[in-house]
């Protein structure tokens, strides 16, 4: 059963410490009696009720790792079996064992806890690289199972694709498109894996950055939209035309002069311009060093350092209706989308919904009215909270928004959470609701016990580092690297920067992070390199001064 296990300064709730039991055990739809999982997001449940690992793989790892301490249960499995090799068992195969019947659903999840259990951090990587992951089964018929029971193949899975091949298809490069097509056509395959393979089949949008690192941009003009919102029109410092950005992207900027070290902030582009300029619009934050400095000091002719526009919160092509929903200065990225729709004289149905305190704080009101008027099928809805109730599921329903629309949502975190729930309650598909998040992304720390640390990101405890400066741009922290940390992920955790991981060994890509500037090197080579301009922080260390979108 799950227990809390101390590991790298934190407690991990896990059931991976398993031991053989005597006599029959009752296997049920969700689990085996007397067994449990600590992290039900990645383990357990109907599609992962039973984990299988093979005696032959134990023999392989004893030889490969030079270990003589591997005993049944060491890999966290429920059934240790003779036979059933990963390169012969297929997804969808059905087996009868004792009184119960099972169906193979997916390979083992590449999780750091198997490495923690075996005191071998490379283990998730090795399981995939050596094509020996093991596999999960769902329970088709409940019943008792005992050691010594025969394992009888009842039915072969559709397309007869082995566990090892499915595992490699997700985690290794050079994927076979035909195998991908067949994989999503296996009814027994777990829904999460089907979704991953569907994502891999979709055409990749061009995400090449317009330039690497930072370059100097000149402020052509400034304009005060409201008392606390200032727009800056930016042009290239060398007089060339800036590359056209996608509407909805943001511009990372280093605000030299505001503090030491210079703070890094990201501001949405608030228009969609093809004339070689960018516009950003900055709200003065009463606690914000960077925004206050810009409001008080920036003038036409000044220069700022900026990285290339980036971000996946962009307006998709197509003819579906569009809902642009925002609060306060969160209107800036969706305003850029509205500019593009107007520039293209788009026939799409467009609904602009914006909420702010009152007319005085309503930035871009006249600009939006003009853009809406230029479109053949567009409406604008304004909600002033000083004059009435806030937006809610009921007030959204009264607007009769098209529920088949793509929704682009931006504003404070609480607003976006509330609006996402309200939209779903009004019949919108959650997958059609897209949102932008500028602060730290939600943590993915599977099994870690307790609430996320409430402390602000900080310089790590202990002797200061003397290596390259590492900036976590979303967290507003710069700290000097120290080689006492094994990876950038370890360094981020020591700084209390919110992190995301699962395998911690370069397999799953959950920790993939955009590199704003600088370079990193891999202390442990990942099985597949991440997209250009990004890094797997679980396996990398800084090579030069580094700015991460973390």
PDB file of N, CA and C in Angstrom, residues 159-226:
ATOM      1  N   UNK A 159      -4.478  -5.146 -34.924  1.00  0.00           N
ATOM      2  CA  UNK A 159      -3.231  -4.724 -35.580  1.00  0.00           C
ATOM      3  C   UNK A 159      -1.985  -5.392 -34.993  1.00  0.00           C
ATOM      4  N   UNK A 160      -2.129  -6.107 -33.878  1.00  0.00           N
ATOM      5  CA  UNK A 160      -1.021  -6.882 -33.289  1.00  0.00           C
ATOM      6  C   UNK A 160       0.266  -6.056 -33.195  1.00  0.00           C
ATOM      7  N   UNK A 161       0.167  -4.889 -32.541  1.00  0.00           N
ATOM      8  CA  UNK A 161       1.336  -4.029 -32.301  1.00  0.00           C
ATOM      9  C   UNK A 161       1.829  -4.292 -30.886  1.00  0.00           C
ATOM     10  N   UNK A 162       3.108  -4.623 -30.774  1.00  0.00           N
ATOM     11  CA  UNK A 162       3.639  -5.057 -29.476  1.00  0.00           C
ATOM     12  C   UNK A 162       3.745  -3.898 -28.490  1.00  0.00           C
ATOM     13  N   UNK A 163       3.826  -4.263 -27.221  1.00  0.00           N
ATOM     14  CA  UNK A 163       4.040  -3.283 -26.154  1.00  0.00           C
ATOM     15  C   UNK A 163       5.314  -2.488 -26.411  1.00  0.00           C
ATOM     16  N   UNK A 164       6.396  -3.175 -26.774  1.00  0.00           N
ATOM     17  CA  UNK A 164       7.670  -2.491 -27.021  1.00  0.00           C
ATOM     18  C   UNK A 164       7.557  -1.514 -28.184  1.00  0.00           C
ATOM     19  N   UNK A 165       6.839  -1.881 -29.236  1.00  0.00           N
ATOM     20  CA  UNK A 165       6.696  -0.987 -30.395  1.00  0.00           C
ATOM     21  C   UNK A 165       5.842   0.228 -30.057  1.00  0.00           C
ATOM     22  N   UNK A 166       4.780   0.034 -29.284  1.00  0.00           N
ATOM     23  CA  UNK A 166       3.940   1.164 -28.865  1.00  0.00           C
ATOM     24  C   UNK A 166       4.739   2.111 -27.974  1.00  0.00           C
ATOM     25  N   UNK A 167       5.536   1.555 -27.078  1.00  0.00           N
ATOM     26  CA  UNK A 167       6.360   2.365 -26.187  1.00  0.00           C
ATOM     27  C   UNK A 167       7.358   3.202 -26.996  1.00  0.00           C
ATOM     28  N   UNK A 168       8.033   2.566 -27.944  1.00  0.00           N
ATOM     29  CA  UNK A 168       9.005   3.272 -28.771  1.00  0.00           C
ATOM     30  C   UNK A 168       8.325   4.321 -29.649  1.00  0.00           C
ATOM     31  N   UNK A 169       7.103   4.037 -30.073  1.00  0.00           N
ATOM     32  CA  UNK A 169       6.388   4.978 -30.930  1.00  0.00           C
ATOM     33  C   UNK A 169       6.133   6.300 -30.214  1.00  0.00           C
ATOM     34  N   UNK A 170       5.924   6.241 -28.902  1.00  0.00           N
ATOM     35  CA  UNK A 170       5.682   7.472 -28.149  1.00  0.00           C
ATOM     36  C   UNK A 170       6.972   8.168 -27.743  1.00  0.00           C
ATOM     37  N   UNK A 171       7.971   7.399 -27.337  1.00  0.00           N
ATOM     38  CA  UNK A 171       9.118   8.001 -26.669  1.00  0.00           C
ATOM     39  C   UNK A 171      10.390   8.107 -27.523  1.00  0.00           C
ATOM     40  N   UNK A 172      10.450   7.434 -28.650  1.00  0.00           N
ATOM     41  CA  UNK A 172      11.675   7.438 -29.449  1.00  0.00           C
ATOM     42  C   UNK A 172      11.464   8.174 -30.767  1.00  0.00           C
ATOM     43  N   UNK A 173      12.533   8.687 -31.380  1.00  0.00           N
ATOM     44  CA  UNK A 173      12.397   9.438 -32.644  1.00  0.00           C
ATOM     45  C   UNK A 173      12.159   8.515 -33.834  1.00  0.00           C
ATOM     46  N   UNK A 174      12.052   9.135 -35.028  1.00  0.00           N
ATOM     47  CA  UNK A 174      11.891   8.409 -36.302  1.00  0.00           C
ATOM     48  C   UNK A 174      10.641   7.539 -36.284  1.00  0.00           C
ATOM     49  N   UNK A 175       9.513   8.149 -35.972  1.00  0.00           N
ATOM     50  CA  UNK A 175       8.255   7.401 -35.879  1.00  0.00           C
ATOM     51  C   UNK A 175       7.735   7.022 -37.260  1.00  0.00           C
ATOM     52  N   UNK A 176       7.137   5.851 -37.336  1.00  0.00           N
ATOM     53  CA  UNK A 176       6.530   5.340 -38.565  1.00  0.00           C
ATOM     54  C   UNK A 176       5.100   5.885 -38.661  1.00  0.00           C
ATOM     55  N   UNK A 177       4.791   6.724 -39.662  1.00  0.00           N
ATOM     56  CA  UNK A 177       3.440   7.303 -39.761  1.00  0.00           C
ATOM     57  C   UNK A 177       2.351   6.240 -39.885  1.00  0.00           C
ATOM     58  N   UNK A 178       2.640   5.133 -40.563  1.00  0.00           N
ATOM     59  CA  UNK A 178       1.634   4.085 -40.708  1.00  0.00           C
ATOM     60  C   UNK A 178       1.357   3.410 -39.364  1.00  0.00           C
ATOM     61  N   UNK A 179       2.409   3.226 -38.558  1.00  0.00           N
ATOM     62  CA  UNK A 179       2.221   2.642 -37.242  1.00  0.00           C
ATOM     63  C   UNK A 179       1.429   3.584 -36.336  1.00  0.00           C
ATOM     64  N   UNK A 180       1.672   4.895 -36.473  1.00  0.00           N
ATOM     65  CA  UNK A 180       0.886   5.871 -35.718  1.00  0.00           C
ATOM     66  C   UNK A 180      -0.597   5.758 -36.068  1.00  0.00           C
ATOM     67  N   UNK A 181      -0.876   5.624 -37.361  1.00  0.00           N
ATOM     68  CA  UNK A 181      -2.273   5.524 -37.804  1.00  0.00           C
ATOM     69  C   UNK A 181      -2.938   4.289 -37.213  1.00  0.00           C
ATOM     70  N   UNK A 182      -2.206   3.172 -37.182  1.00  0.00           N
ATOM     71  CA  UNK A 182      -2.771   1.944 -36.629  1.00  0.00           C
ATOM     72  C   UNK A 182      -2.936   2.049 -35.110  1.00  0.00           C
ATOM     73  N   UNK A 183      -2.009   2.719 -34.454  1.00  0.00           N
ATOM     74  CA  UNK A 183      -2.051   2.800 -32.991  1.00  0.00           C
ATOM     75  C   UNK A 183      -3.339   3.446 -32.502  1.00  0.00           C
ATOM     76  N   UNK A 184      -3.767   4.528 -33.155  1.00  0.00           N
ATOM     77  CA  UNK A 184      -4.986   5.211 -32.692  1.00  0.00           C
ATOM     78  C   UNK A 184      -6.239   4.414 -33.030  1.00  0.00           C
ATOM     79  N   UNK A 185      -6.059   3.311 -33.766  1.00  0.00           N
ATOM     80  CA  UNK A 185      -7.187   2.466 -34.156  1.00  0.00           C
ATOM     81  C   UNK A 185      -7.246   1.184 -33.320  1.00  0.00           C
ATOM     82  N   UNK A 186      -6.581   1.200 -32.161  1.00  0.00           N
ATOM     83  CA  UNK A 186      -6.626   0.047 -31.262  1.00  0.00           C
ATOM     84  C   UNK A 186      -7.604   0.365 -30.136  1.00  0.00           C
ATOM     85  N   UNK A 187      -8.772  -0.276 -30.104  1.00  0.00           N
ATOM     86  CA  UNK A 187      -9.779   0.080 -29.093  1.00  0.00           C
ATOM     87  C   UNK A 187      -9.287  -0.090 -27.658  1.00  0.00           C
ATOM     88  N   UNK A 188      -8.393  -1.050 -27.424  1.00  0.00           N
ATOM     89  CA  UNK A 188      -7.957  -1.331 -26.058  1.00  0.00           C
ATOM     90  C   UNK A 188      -6.937  -0.324 -25.538  1.00  0.00           C
ATOM     91  N   UNK A 189      -6.294   0.456 -26.409  1.00  0.00           N
ATOM     92  CA  UNK A 189      -5.237   1.371 -25.976  1.00  0.00           C
ATOM     93  C   UNK A 189      -5.808   2.452 -25.057  1.00  0.00           C
ATOM     94  N   UNK A 190      -5.107   2.727 -23.955  1.00  0.00           N
ATOM     95  CA  UNK A 190      -5.577   3.724 -22.988  1.00  0.00           C
ATOM     96  C   UNK A 190      -5.816   5.072 -23.663  1.00  0.00           C
ATOM     97  N   UNK A 191      -6.872   5.797 -23.256  1.00  0.00           N
ATOM     98  CA  UNK A 191      -7.210   7.069 -23.913  1.00  0.00           C
ATOM     99  C   UNK A 191      -6.073   8.080 -23.919  1.00  0.00           C
ATOM    100  N   UNK A 192      -5.291   8.141 -22.849  1.00  0.00           N
ATOM    101  CA  UNK A 192      -4.189   9.099 -22.816  1.00  0.00           C
ATOM    102  C   UNK A 192      -3.163   8.837 -23.902  1.00  0.00           C
ATOM    103  N   UNK A 193      -2.866   7.567 -24.147  1.00  0.00           N
ATOM    104  CA  UNK A 193      -1.915   7.229 -25.203  1.00  0.00           C
ATOM    105  C   UNK A 193      -2.517   7.513 -26.584  1.00  0.00           C
ATOM    106  N   UNK A 194      -3.805   7.236 -26.752  1.00  0.00           N
ATOM    107  CA  UNK A 194      -4.460   7.569 -28.021  1.00  0.00           C
ATOM    108  C   UNK A 194      -4.348   9.060 -28.295  1.00  0.00           C
ATOM    109  N   UNK A 195      -4.607   9.879 -27.266  1.00  0.00           N
ATOM    110  CA  UNK A 195      -4.517  11.331 -27.423  1.00  0.00           C
ATOM    111  C   UNK A 195      -3.104  11.750 -27.808  1.00  0.00           C
ATOM    112  N   UNK A 196      -2.095  11.152 -27.172  1.00  0.00           N
ATOM    113  CA  UNK A 196      -0.703  11.492 -27.496  1.00  0.00           C
ATOM    114  C   UNK A 196      -0.378  11.155 -28.947  1.00  0.00           C
ATOM    115  N   UNK A 197      -0.849  10.020 -29.416  1.00  0.00           N
ATOM    116  CA  UNK A 197      -0.574   9.636 -30.802  1.00  0.00           C
ATOM    117  C   UNK A 197      -1.351  10.515 -31.787  1.00  0.00           C
ATOM    118  N   UNK A 198      -2.557  10.922 -31.420  1.00  0.00           N
ATOM    119  CA  UNK A 198      -3.306  11.851 -32.274  1.00  0.00           C
ATOM    120  C   UNK A 198      -2.576  13.185 -32.373  1.00  0.00           C
ATOM    121  N   UNK A 199      -2.018  13.645 -31.247  1.00  0.00           N
ATOM    122  CA  UNK A 199      -1.257  14.890 -31.262  1.00  0.00           C
ATOM    123  C   UNK A 199      -0.033  14.769 -32.164  1.00  0.00           C
ATOM    124  N   UNK A 200       0.625  13.617 -32.143  1.00  0.00           N
ATOM    125  CA  UNK A 200       1.809  13.416 -32.975  1.00  0.00           C
ATOM    126  C   UNK A 200       1.459  13.393 -34.458  1.00  0.00           C
ATOM    127  N   UNK A 201       0.213  13.030 -34.790  1.00  0.00           N
ATOM    128  CA  UNK A 201      -0.208  12.976 -36.190  1.00  0.00           C
ATOM    129  C   UNK A 201      -0.533  14.352 -36.756  1.00  0.00           C
ATOM    130  N   UNK A 202      -0.831  15.318 -35.874  1.00  0.00           N
ATOM    131  CA  UNK A 202      -1.233  16.629 -36.365  1.00  0.00           C
ATOM    132  C   UNK A 202      -0.042  17.360 -36.960  1.00  0.00           C
ATOM    133  N   UNK A 203      -0.259  18.109 -38.050  1.00  0.00           N
ATOM    134  CA  UNK A 203       0.846  18.867 -38.645  1.00  0.00           C
ATOM    135  C   UNK A 203       1.410  19.857 -37.639  1.00  0.00           C
ATOM    136  N   UNK A 204       2.718  19.961 -37.615  1.00  0.00           N
ATOM    137  CA  UNK A 204       3.376  20.896 -36.710  1.00  0.00           C
ATOM    138  C   UNK A 204       3.357  22.305 -37.320  1.00  0.00           C
ATOM    139  N   UNK A 205       2.902  23.270 -36.525  1.00  0.00           N
ATOM    140  CA  UNK A 205       2.944  24.651 -36.992  1.00  0.00           C
ATOM    141  C   UNK A 205       4.381  25.146 -36.945  1.00  0.00           C
ATOM    142  N   UNK A 206       4.683  26.083 -37.815  1.00  0.00           N
ATOM    143  CA  UNK A 206       6.034  26.629 -37.855  1.00  0.00           C
ATOM    144  C   UNK A 206       6.277  27.447 -36.591  1.00  0.00           C
ATOM    145  N   UNK A 207       7.223  26.997 -35.788  1.00  0.00           N
ATOM    146  CA  UNK A 207       7.470  27.663 -34.508  1.00  0.00           C
ATOM    147  C   UNK A 207       8.876  28.235 -34.438  1.00  0.00           C
ATOM    148  N   UNK A 208       9.546  28.356 -35.599  1.00  0.00           N
ATOM    149  CA  UNK A 208      10.906  28.880 -35.596  1.00  0.00           C
ATOM    150  C   UNK A 208      10.886  30.322 -35.101  1.00  0.00           C
ATOM    151  N   UNK A 209      11.803  30.640 -34.187  1.00  0.00           N
ATOM    152  CA  UNK A 209      11.865  31.990 -33.649  1.00  0.00           C
ATOM    153  C   UNK A 209      12.464  32.939 -34.669  1.00  0.00           C
ATOM    154  N   UNK A 210      12.000  34.180 -34.637  1.00  0.00           N
ATOM    155  CA  UNK A 210      12.452  35.169 -35.618  1.00  0.00           C
ATOM    156  C   UNK A 210      13.918  35.531 -35.409  1.00  0.00           C
ATOM    157  N   UNK A 211      14.408  35.474 -34.185  1.00  0.00           N
ATOM    158  CA  UNK A 211      15.834  35.661 -33.899  1.00  0.00           C
ATOM    159  C   UNK A 211      16.145  34.957 -32.582  1.00  0.00           C
ATOM    160  N   UNK A 212      17.413  34.700 -32.347  1.00  0.00           N
ATOM    161  CA  UNK A 212      17.820  34.032 -31.118  1.00  0.00           C
ATOM    162  C   UNK A 212      18.339  35.064 -30.121  1.00  0.00           C
ATOM    163  N   UNK A 213      18.173  34.768 -28.833  1.00  0.00           N
ATOM    164  CA  UNK A 213      18.646  35.664 -27.793  1.00  0.00           C
ATOM    165  C   UNK A 213      17.914  36.996 -27.792  1.00  0.00           C
ATOM    166  N   UNK A 214      18.589  38.040 -27.312  1.00  0.00           N
ATOM    167  CA  UNK A 214      18.004  39.373 -27.223  1.00  0.00           C
ATOM    168  C   UNK A 214      18.588  40.282 -28.298  1.00  0.00           C
ATOM    169  N   UNK A 215      17.767  41.221 -28.763  1.00  0.00           N
ATOM    170  CA  UNK A 215      18.249  42.263 -29.665  1.00  0.00           C
ATOM    171  C   UNK A 215      17.680  43.602 -29.210  1.00  0.00           C
ATOM    172  N   UNK A 216      18.290  44.679 -29.679  1.00  0.00           N
ATOM    173  CA  UNK A 216      17.875  46.012 -29.272  1.00  0.00           C
ATOM    174  C   UNK A 216      16.705  46.488 -30.137  1.00  0.00           C
ATOM    175  N   UNK A 217      15.628  46.932 -29.466  1.00  0.00           N
ATOM    176  CA  UNK A 217      14.497  47.568 -30.143  1.00  0.00           C
ATOM    177  C   UNK A 217      14.391  49.005 -29.666  1.00  0.00           C
ATOM    178  N   UNK A 218      13.962  49.887 -30.569  1.00  0.00           N
ATOM    179  CA  UNK A 218      13.836  51.302 -30.241  1.00  0.00           C
ATOM    180  C   UNK A 218      12.363  51.656 -30.068  1.00  0.00           C
ATOM    181  N   UNK A 219      12.079  52.506 -29.085  1.00  0.00           N
ATOM    182  CA  UNK A 219      10.719  52.983 -28.856  1.00  0.00           C
ATOM    183  C   UNK A 219      10.433  54.104 -29.844  1.00  0.00           C
ATOM    184  N   UNK A 220       9.546  53.840 -30.803  1.00  0.00           N
ATOM    185  CA  UNK A 220       9.191  54.868 -31.782  1.00  0.00           C
ATOM    186  C   UNK A 220       8.233  55.886 -31.170  1.00  0.00           C
ATOM    187  N   UNK A 221       7.292  55.392 -30.355  1.00  0.00           N
ATOM    188  CA  UNK A 221       6.307  56.306 -29.753  1.00  0.00           C
ATOM    189  C   UNK A 221       5.692  55.633 -28.539  1.00  0.00           C
ATOM    190  N   UNK A 222       5.118  56.438 -27.661  1.00  0.00           N
ATOM    191  CA  UNK A 222       4.363  55.926 -26.511  1.00  0.00           C
ATOM    192  C   UNK A 222       2.965  56.518 -26.552  1.00  0.00           C
ATOM    193  N   UNK A 223       2.005  55.819 -25.956  1.00  0.00           N
ATOM    194  CA  UNK A 223       0.633  56.324 -25.903  1.00  0.00           C
ATOM    195  C   UNK A 223      -0.028  55.805 -24.638  1.00  0.00           C
ATOM    196  N   UNK A 224      -0.614  56.717 -23.868  1.00  0.00           N
ATOM    197  CA  UNK A 224      -1.272  56.317 -22.631  1.00  0.00           C
ATOM    198  C   UNK A 224      -2.721  55.974 -22.936  1.00  0.00           C
ATOM    199  N   UNK A 225      -3.056  54.673 -22.810  1.00  0.00           N
ATOM    200  CA  UNK A 225      -4.409  54.196 -23.116  1.00  0.00           C
ATOM    201  C   UNK A 225      -5.376  54.563 -21.994  1.00  0.00           C
ATOM    202  N   UNK A 226      -4.930  54.393 -20.746  1.00  0.00           N
ATOM    203  CA  UNK A 226      -5.674  54.810 -19.563  1.00  0.00           C
ATOM    204  C   UNK A 226      -4.630  55.304 -18.563  1.00  0.00           C
TER     205      UNK A 226
END
